[in-house]
JSON list of C-alpha atoms and ligand atoms in Angstrom, two decimals:
[
{"chain": "R", "resi": 8, "resn": "MET", "atom": "CA", "xyz": [12.27, 9.87, -7.47]},
{"chain": "R", "resi": 9, "resn": "LYS", "atom": "CA", "xyz": [9.91, 12.48, -6.10]},
{"chain": "R", "resi": 10, "resn": "PHE", "atom": "CA", "xyz": [6.38, 13.46, -6.96]},
{"chain": "R", "resi": 11, "resn": "PHE", "atom": "CA", "xyz": [4.79, 16.58, -5.48]},
{"chain": "R", "resi": 12, "resn": "SER", "atom": "CA", "xyz": [1.09, 16.30, -4.86]},
{"chain": "R", "resi": 13, "resn": "THR", "atom": "CA", "xyz": [-1.13, 19.19, -3.92]},
{"chain": "R", "resi": 14, "resn": "SER", "atom": "CA", "xyz": [-4.39, 17.27, -3.60]},
{"chain": "R", "resi": 15, "resn": "GLU", "atom": "CA", "xyz": [-5.89, 13.93, -2.70]},
{"chain": "R", "resi": 16, "resn": "LYS", "atom": "CA", "xyz": [-6.87, 13.51, -6.35]},
{"chain": "R", "resi": 17, "resn": "GLN", "atom": "CA", "xyz": [-3.28, 14.05, -7.52]},
{"chain": "R", "resi": 18, "resn": "THR", "atom": "CA", "xyz": [-2.01, 11.43, -5.08]},
{"chain": "R", "resi": 19, "resn": "SER", "atom": "CA", "xyz": [-4.70, 9.02, -6.22]},
{"chain": "R", "resi": 20, "resn": "ASN", "atom": "CA", "xyz": [-3.91, 9.62, -9.90]},
{"chain": "R", "resi": 21, "resn": "PHE", "atom": "CA", "xyz": [-0.20, 9.21, -9.26]},
{"chain": "R", "resi": 22, "resn": "ALA", "atom": "CA", "xyz": [-0.83, 5.87, -7.54]},
{"chain": "R", "resi": 23, "resn": "LYS", "atom": "CA", "xyz": [-3.09, 4.81, -10.39]},
{"chain": "R", "resi": 24, "resn": "LYS", "atom": "CA", "xyz": [-0.25, 5.40, -12.85]},
{"chain": "R", "resi": 25, "resn": "PHE", "atom": "CA", "xyz": [2.26, 3.81, -10.47]},
{"chain": "R", "resi": 26, "resn": "SER", "atom": "CA", "xyz": [0.13, 0.65, -10.39]},
{"chain": "R", "resi": 27, "resn": "LYS", "atom": "CA", "xyz": [0.64, 0.11, -14.12]},
{"chain": "R", "resi": 28, "resn": "LYS", "atom": "CA", "xyz": [4.29, -0.75, -13.49]},
{"chain": "R", "resi": 29, "resn": "LEU", "atom": "CA", "xyz": [3.53, -3.29, -10.79]},
{"chain": "R", "resi": 30, "resn": "THR", "atom": "CA", "xyz": [3.53, -7.04, -11.19]},
{"chain": "R", "resi": 31, "resn": "GLY", "atom": "CA", "xyz": [2.58, -10.00, -9.05]},
{"chain": "R", "resi": 32, "resn": "GLY", "atom": "CA", "xyz": [5.13, -10.97, -6.44]},
{"chain": "R", "resi": 33, "resn": "GLN", "atom": "CA", "xyz": [5.89, -7.39, -5.47]},
{"chain": "R", "resi": 34, "resn": "ILE", "atom": "CA", "xyz": [5.58, -5.84, -2.04]},
{"chain": "R", "resi": 35, "resn": "ILE", "atom": "CA", "xyz": [5.04, -2.11, -1.72]},
{"chain": "R", "resi": 36, "resn": "GLY", "atom": "CA", "xyz": [5.66, -0.68, 1.73]},
{"chain": "R", "resi": 37, "resn": "LEU", "atom": "CA", "xyz": [4.04, 2.68, 2.41]},
{"chain": "R", "resi": 38, "resn": "THR", "atom": "CA", "xyz": [5.52, 4.89, 5.10]},
{"chain": "R", "resi": 39, "resn": "GLY", "atom": "CA", "xyz": [4.64, 8.34, 6.36]},
{"chain": "R", "resi": 40, "resn": "ASN", "atom": "CA", "xyz": [2.81, 9.97, 9.24]},
{"chain": "R", "resi": 41, "resn": "LEU", "atom": "CA", "xyz": [-0.85, 9.65, 10.05]},
{"chain": "R", "resi": 42, "resn": "GLY", "atom": "CA", "xyz": [-2.81, 11.52, 7.39]},
{"chain": "R", "resi": 43, "resn": "ALA", "atom": "CA", "xyz": [0.06, 11.53, 4.88]},
{"chain": "R", "resi": 44, "resn": "GLY", "atom": "CA", "xyz": [-2.05, 9.75, 2.30]},
{"chain": "R", "resi": 45, "resn": "LYS", "atom": "CA", "xyz": [-1.10, 6.07, 2.48]},
{"chain": "R", "resi": 46, "resn": "THR", "atom": "CA", "xyz": [-4.72, 4.97, 2.25]},
{"chain": "R", "resi": 47, "resn": "VAL", "atom": "CA", "xyz": [-5.40, 7.48, -0.53]},
{"chain": "R", "resi": 48, "resn": "PHE", "atom": "CA", "xyz": [-2.39, 6.06, -2.38]},
{"chain": "R", "resi": 49, "resn": "THR", "atom": "CA", "xyz": [-3.65, 2.49, -1.86]},
{"chain": "R", "resi": 50, "resn": "LYS", "atom": "CA", "xyz": [-7.09, 3.45, -3.19]},
{"chain": "R", "resi": 51, "resn": "GLY", "atom": "CA", "xyz": [-5.41, 4.88, -6.28]},
{"chain": "R", "resi": 52, "resn": "LEU", "atom": "CA", "xyz": [-3.58, 1.60, -6.77]},
{"chain": "R", "resi": 53, "resn": "THR", "atom": "CA", "xyz": [-6.82, -0.34, -6.57]},
{"chain": "R", "resi": 54, "resn": "LEU", "atom": "CA", "xyz": [-8.40, 1.94, -9.17]},
{"chain": "R", "resi": 55, "resn": "GLY", "atom": "CA", "xyz": [-5.43, 1.32, -11.46]},
{"chain": "R", "resi": 56, "resn": "LEU", "atom": "CA", "xyz": [-5.80, -2.42, -10.95]},
{"chain": "R", "resi": 57, "resn": "GLY", "atom": "CA", "xyz": [-9.47, -2.31, -11.87]},
{"chain": "R", "resi": 58, "resn": "ILE", "atom": "CA", "xyz": [-10.78, -3.07, -8.38]},
{"chain": "R", "resi": 59, "resn": "LYS", "atom": "CA", "xyz": [-14.30, -1.66, -8.32]},
{"chain": "R", "resi": 60, "resn": "LYS", "atom": "CA", "xyz": [-14.91, -2.03, -4.62]},
{"chain": "R", "resi": 61, "resn": "ASN", "atom": "CA", "xyz": [-14.34, 1.08, -2.55]},
{"chain": "R", "resi": 62, "resn": "ILE", "atom": "CA", "xyz": [-11.63, -0.15, -0.26]},
{"chain": "R", "resi": 63, "resn": "ALA", "atom": "CA", "xyz": [-12.02, 0.58, 3.40]},
{"chain": "R", "resi": 64, "resn": "SER", "atom": "CA", "xyz": [-8.91, 1.14, 5.45]},
{"chain": "R", "resi": 65, "resn": "PRO", "atom": "CA", "xyz": [-8.20, -2.20, 7.08]},
{"chain": "R", "resi": 66, "resn": "THR", "atom": "CA", "xyz": [-6.98, -0.54, 10.26]},
{"chain": "R", "resi": 67, "resn": "PHE", "atom": "CA", "xyz": [-9.23, -2.76, 12.36]},
{"chain": "R", "resi": 68, "resn": "VAL", "atom": "CA", "xyz": [-8.76, -5.99, 10.46]},
{"chain": "R", "resi": 69, "resn": "LEU", "atom": "CA", "xyz": [-5.01, -5.76, 9.66]},
{"chain": "R", "resi": 70, "resn": "MET", "atom": "CA", "xyz": [-5.38, -7.39, 6.26]},
{"chain": "R", "resi": 71, "resn": "LYS", "atom": "CA", "xyz": [-7.82, -7.48, 3.38]},
{"chain": "R", "resi": 72, "resn": "VAL", "atom": "CA", "xyz": [-7.51, -9.47, 0.18]},
{"chain": "R", "resi": 73, "resn": "TYR", "atom": "CA", "xyz": [-9.15, -8.24, -3.03]},
{"chain": "R", "resi": 74, "resn": "PRO", "atom": "CA", "xyz": [-9.48, -10.27, -6.21]},
{"chain": "R", "resi": 75, "resn": "VAL", "atom": "CA", "xyz": [-7.76, -8.70, -9.23]},
{"chain": "R", "resi": 76, "resn": "ASN", "atom": "CA", "xyz": [-7.72, -9.69, -12.85]},
{"chain": "R", "resi": 77, "resn": "LYS", "atom": "CA", "xyz": [-4.71, -7.89, -14.21]},
{"chain": "R", "resi": 78, "resn": "HIS", "atom": "CA", "xyz": [-2.24, -10.07, -16.04]},
{"chain": "R", "resi": 79, "resn": "GLN", "atom": "CA", "xyz": [-0.59, -12.27, -13.45]},
{"chain": "R", "resi": 80, "resn": "ILE", "atom": "CA", "xyz": [-1.95, -10.30, -10.49]},
{"chain": "R", "resi": 81, "resn": "LYS", "atom": "CA", "xyz": [-4.84, -12.25, -9.02]},
{"chain": "R", "resi": 82, "resn": "PHE", "atom": "CA", "xyz": [-4.89, -10.74, -5.54]},
{"chain": "R", "resi": 83, "resn": "LEU", "atom": "CA", "xyz": [-4.21, -7.37, -4.01]},
{"chain": "R", "resi": 84, "resn": "VAL", "atom": "CA", "xyz": [-3.37, -7.78, -0.35]},
{"chain": "R", "resi": 85, "resn": "HIS", "atom": "CA", "xyz": [-3.84, -4.60, 1.69]},
{"chain": "R", "resi": 86, "resn": "ILE", "atom": "CA", "xyz": [-2.20, -4.65, 5.11]},
{"chain": "R", "resi": 87, "resn": "ASP", "atom": "CA", "xyz": [-2.37, -1.82, 7.64]},
{"chain": "R", "resi": 88, "resn": "ALA", "atom": "CA", "xyz": [0.22, -2.32, 10.35]},
{"chain": "R", "resi": 89, "resn": "TYR", "atom": "CA", "xyz": [-0.80, 0.76, 12.34]},
{"chain": "R", "resi": 90, "resn": "ARG", "atom": "CA", "xyz": [-2.30, -1.15, 15.26]},
{"chain": "R", "resi": 91, "resn": "ILE", "atom": "CA", "xyz": [0.04, -4.10, 15.18]},
{"chain": "R", "resi": 92, "resn": "LYS", "atom": "CA", "xyz": [1.73, -4.79, 18.48]},
{"chain": "R", "resi": 93, "resn": "SER", "atom": "CA", "xyz": [3.92, -7.61, 17.30]},
{"chain": "R", "resi": 94, "resn": "THR", "atom": "CA", "xyz": [4.81, -9.02, 13.90]},
{"chain": "R", "resi": 95, "resn": "ASP", "atom": "CA", "xyz": [3.42, -12.29, 15.29]},
{"chain": "R", "resi": 96, "resn": "ASP", "atom": "CA", "xyz": [-0.05, -10.79, 14.84]},
{"chain": "R", "resi": 97, "resn": "LEU", "atom": "CA", "xyz": [0.54, -10.69, 11.09]},
{"chain": "R", "resi": 98, "resn": "ILE", "atom": "CA", "xyz": [2.16, -14.08, 10.92]},
{"chain": "R", "resi": 99, "resn": "ALA", "atom": "CA", "xyz": [-0.83, -15.50, 12.83]},
{"chain": "R", "resi": 100, "resn": "ILE", "atom": "CA", "xyz": [-3.28, -14.32, 10.15]},
{"chain": "R", "resi": 101, "resn": "GLY", "atom": "CA", "xyz": [-1.16, -15.74, 7.34]},
{"chain": "R", "resi": 102, "resn": "ALA", "atom": "CA", "xyz": [0.06, -12.45, 5.85]},
{"chain": "R", "resi": 103, "resn": "GLU", "atom": "CA", "xyz": [3.53, -13.83, 5.16]},
{"chain": "R", "resi": 104, "resn": "GLU", "atom": "CA", "xyz": [2.06, -16.47, 2.89]},
{"chain": "R", "resi": 105, "resn": "TYR", "atom": "CA", "xyz": [1.35, -13.72, 0.35]},
{"chain": "R", "resi": 106, "resn": "PHE", "atom": "CA", "xyz": [4.88, -12.31, 0.39]},
{"chain": "R", "resi": 107, "resn": "ASN", "atom": "CA", "xyz": [6.25, -14.86, -2.04]},
{"chain": "R", "resi": 108, "resn": "ARG", "atom": "CA", "xyz": [3.29, -15.50, -4.25]},
{"chain": "R", "resi": 109, "resn": "SER", "atom": "CA", "xyz": [3.75, -14.45, -7.85]},
{"chain": "R", "resi": 110, "resn": "ASP", "atom": "CA", "xyz": [-0.02, -13.94, -8.21]},
{"chain": "R", "resi": 111, "resn": "SER", "atom": "CA", "xyz": [-0.22, -11.44, -5.36]},
{"chain": "R", "resi": 112, "resn": "LEU", "atom": "CA", "xyz": [0.63, -7.80, -4.98]},
{"chain": "R", "resi": 113, "resn": "VAL", "atom": "CA", "xyz": [1.04, -6.76, -1.35]},
{"chain": "R", "resi": 114, "resn": "VAL", "atom": "CA", "xyz": [0.59, -3.16, -0.21]},
{"chain": "R", "resi": 115, "resn": "ILE", "atom": "CA", "xyz": [1.45, -2.37, 3.39]},
{"chain": "R", "resi": 116, "resn": "GLU", "atom": "CA", "xyz": [0.62, 0.85, 5.25]},
{"chain": "R", "resi": 117, "resn": "TRP", "atom": "CA", "xyz": [3.04, 1.60, 8.12]},
{"chain": "R", "resi": 118, "resn": "ALA", "atom": "CA", "xyz": [5.44, -0.93, 6.59]},
{"chain": "R", "resi": 119, "resn": "ASP", "atom": "CA", "xyz": [8.31, 0.43, 8.73]},
{"chain": "R", "resi": 120, "resn": "LYS", "atom": "CA", "xyz": [6.61, -1.19, 11.75]},
{"chain": "R", "resi": 121, "resn": "ILE", "atom": "CA", "xyz": [7.02, -4.67, 10.30]},
{"chain": "R", "resi": 122, "resn": "LYS", "atom": "CA", "xyz": [10.29, -4.29, 8.43]},
{"chain": "R", "resi": 123, "resn": "THR", "atom": "CA", "xyz": [11.82, -7.29, 10.20]},
{"chain": "R", "resi": 124, "resn": "ILE", "atom": "CA", "xyz": [9.47, -9.73, 8.50]},
{"chain": "R", "resi": 125, "resn": "LEU", "atom": "CA", "xyz": [9.52, -8.15, 5.05]},
{"chain": "R", "resi": 126, "resn": "PRO", "atom": "CA", "xyz": [11.53, -9.79, 2.27]},
{"chain": "R", "resi": 127, "resn": "LYS", "atom": "CA", "xyz": [14.44, -7.77, 0.86]},
{"chain": "R", "resi": 128, "resn": "LYS", "atom": "CA", "xyz": [12.60, -7.30, -2.41]},
{"chain": "R", "resi": 129, "resn": "ALA", "atom": "CA", "xyz": [10.06, -4.97, -0.72]},
{"chain": "R", "resi": 130, "resn": "LYS", "atom": "CA", "xyz": [9.98, -1.51, -2.28]},
{"chain": "R", "resi": 131, "resn": "PHE", "atom": "CA", "xyz": [9.18, 1.52, -0.19]},
{"chain": "R", "resi": 132, "resn": "VAL", "atom": "CA", "xyz": [7.15, 4.60, -0.98]},
{"chain": "R", "resi": 133, "resn": "ASN", "atom": "CA", "xyz": [7.38, 7.37, 1.60]},
{"chain": "R", "resi": 134, "resn": "ILE", "atom": "CA", "xyz": [4.92, 10.22, 1.80]},
{"chain": "R", "resi": 135, "resn": "THR", "atom": "CA", "xyz": [5.94, 13.38, 3.63]},
{"chain": "R", "resi": 136, "resn": "ILE", "atom": "CA", "xyz": [3.52, 16.09, 4.66]},
{"chain": "R", "resi": 137, "resn": "ASP", "atom": "CA", "xyz": [4.74, 19.51, 3.63]},
{"chain": "R", "resi": 138, "resn": "LYS", "atom": "CA", "xyz": [2.24, 22.16, 4.70]},
{"chain": "R", "resi": 139, "resn": "ALA", "atom": "CA", "xyz": [-0.81, 21.46, 2.52]},
{"chain": "R", "resi": 140, "resn": "SER", "atom": "CA", "xyz": [1.13, 19.32, 0.04]},
{"chain": "R", "resi": 141, "resn": "ARG", "atom": "CA", "xyz": [2.60, 15.87, -0.01]},
{"chain": "R", "resi": 142, "resn": "ILE", "atom": "CA", "xyz": [5.98, 14.72, -1.26]},
{"chain": "R", "resi": 143, "resn": "ILE", "atom": "CA", "xyz": [5.90, 11.17, -2.52]},
{"chain": "R", "resi": 144, "resn": "ASN", "atom": "CA", "xyz": [9.32, 9.52, -2.56]},
{"chain": "R", "resi": 145, "resn": "TYR", "atom": "CA", "xyz": [9.39, 6.38, -4.63]},
{"chain": "I", "resi": 218, "resn": "ADP", "atom": "N1", "xyz": [-1.89, 15.83, -1.55]},
{"chain": "I", "resi": 218, "resn": "ADP", "atom": "C1", "xyz": [-2.62, 14.97, -0.79]},
{"chain": "I", "resi": 218, "resn": "ADP", "atom": "N2", "xyz": [-2.50, 13.65, -0.98]},
{"chain": "I", "resi": 218, "resn": "ADP", "atom": "C2", "xyz": [-3.20, 12.79, -0.22]},
{"chain": "I", "resi": 218, "resn": "ADP", "atom": "N3", "xyz": [-4.05, 13.13, 0.75]},
{"chain": "I", "resi": 218, "resn": "ADP", "atom": "C3", "xyz": [-4.22, 14.45, 0.98]},
{"chain": "I", "resi": 218, "resn": "ADP", "atom": "C4", "xyz": [-3.51, 15.43, 0.22]},
{"chain": "I", "resi": 218, "resn": "ADP", "atom": "N4", "xyz": [-3.85, 16.66, 0.68]},
{"chain": "I", "resi": 218, "resn": "ADP", "atom": "C5", "xyz": [-4.74, 16.44, 1.66]},
{"chain": "I", "resi": 218, "resn": "ADP", "atom": "N5", "xyz": [-4.98, 15.14, 1.86]},
{"chain": "I", "resi": 218, "resn": "ADP", "atom": "C6", "xyz": [-5.87, 14.56, 2.89]},
{"chain": "I", "resi": 218, "resn": "ADP", "atom": "O1", "xyz": [-5.05, 13.87, 3.83]},
{"chain": "I", "resi": 218, "resn": "ADP", "atom": "C7", "xyz": [-5.74, 12.71, 4.28]},
{"chain": "I", "resi": 218, "resn": "ADP", "atom": "C8", "xyz": [-4.92, 11.47, 4.00]},
{"chain": "I", "resi": 218, "resn": "ADP", "atom": "O2", "xyz": [-5.55, 10.40, 4.64]},
{"chain": "I", "resi": 218, "resn": "ADP", "atom": "P1", "xyz": [-5.08, 8.90, 4.57]},
{"chain": "I", "resi": 218, "resn": "ADP", "atom": "O3", "xyz": [-4.82, 8.50, 3.17]},
{"chain": "I", "resi": 218, "resn": "ADP", "atom": "O4", "xyz": [-6.11, 8.12, 5.31]},
{"chain": "I", "resi": 218, "resn": "ADP", "atom": "O5", "xyz": [-3.71, 8.95, 5.38]},
{"chain": "I", "resi": 218, "resn": "ADP", "atom": "P2", "xyz": [-2.86, 7.75, 5.99]},
{"chain": "I", "resi": 218, "resn": "ADP", "atom": "O6", "xyz": [-3.43, 6.47, 5.46]},
{"chain": "I", "resi": 218, "resn": "ADP", "atom": "O7", "xyz": [-1.45, 8.01, 5.53]},
{"chain": "I", "resi": 218, "resn": "ADP", "atom": "O8", "xyz": [-2.98, 7.88, 7.48]},
{"chain": "I", "resi": 218, "resn": "ADP", "atom": "C9", "xyz": [-7.09, 12.69, 3.58]},
{"chain": "I", "resi": 218, "resn": "ADP", "atom": "O9", "xyz": [-8.04, 13.27, 4.42]},
{"chain": "I", "resi": 218, "resn": "ADP", "atom": "C10", "xyz": [-6.84, 13.55, 2.36]},
{"chain": "I", "resi": 218, "resn": "ADP", "atom": "O10", "xyz": [-8.02, 14.17, 1.88]},
{"chain": "I", "resi": 219, "resn": "MG", "atom": "MG1", "xyz": [-4.22, 4.74, 6.36]}
]
């Protein structure tokens, strides 16, 4: 399905709504060019999950884990694969351990870069830049 967003706020609100359908054990892979809105989308998800902290993009730390208290979701794991040189980098920091945990929801920016280590169950959301708007394919 497609959602057309004409502002950062619309993307954030869409992600907030999208988060309501998510459960623990899921992996959401975000794809799209630099500046498409993957981090904006992730922030919207965190708002929907009741995470109060203003999430910083984990570009420099690869992975951040936030506590969540939403039904069976106890952790939101935010991974940014932008700077990853090898999937070994992620394996080394234990990212894979979250992929099969029913209490964790994993959101991955630049997920296409680490496709080889993602389980088949991963769902992808692609954001395309179209002039000043964004097309969110989900
Ligand atoms: N419709 C939109 N949805 C999301 N972001 C938008 C939109 N229109 C403009 N922007 C801007 O695009 C940028 C998206 O940044 P970011 O989420 O960090 O991208 P990414 O993580 O995909 O590299 C922000 O500066 C945001 O304000
Ligand atoms: Mg980003």
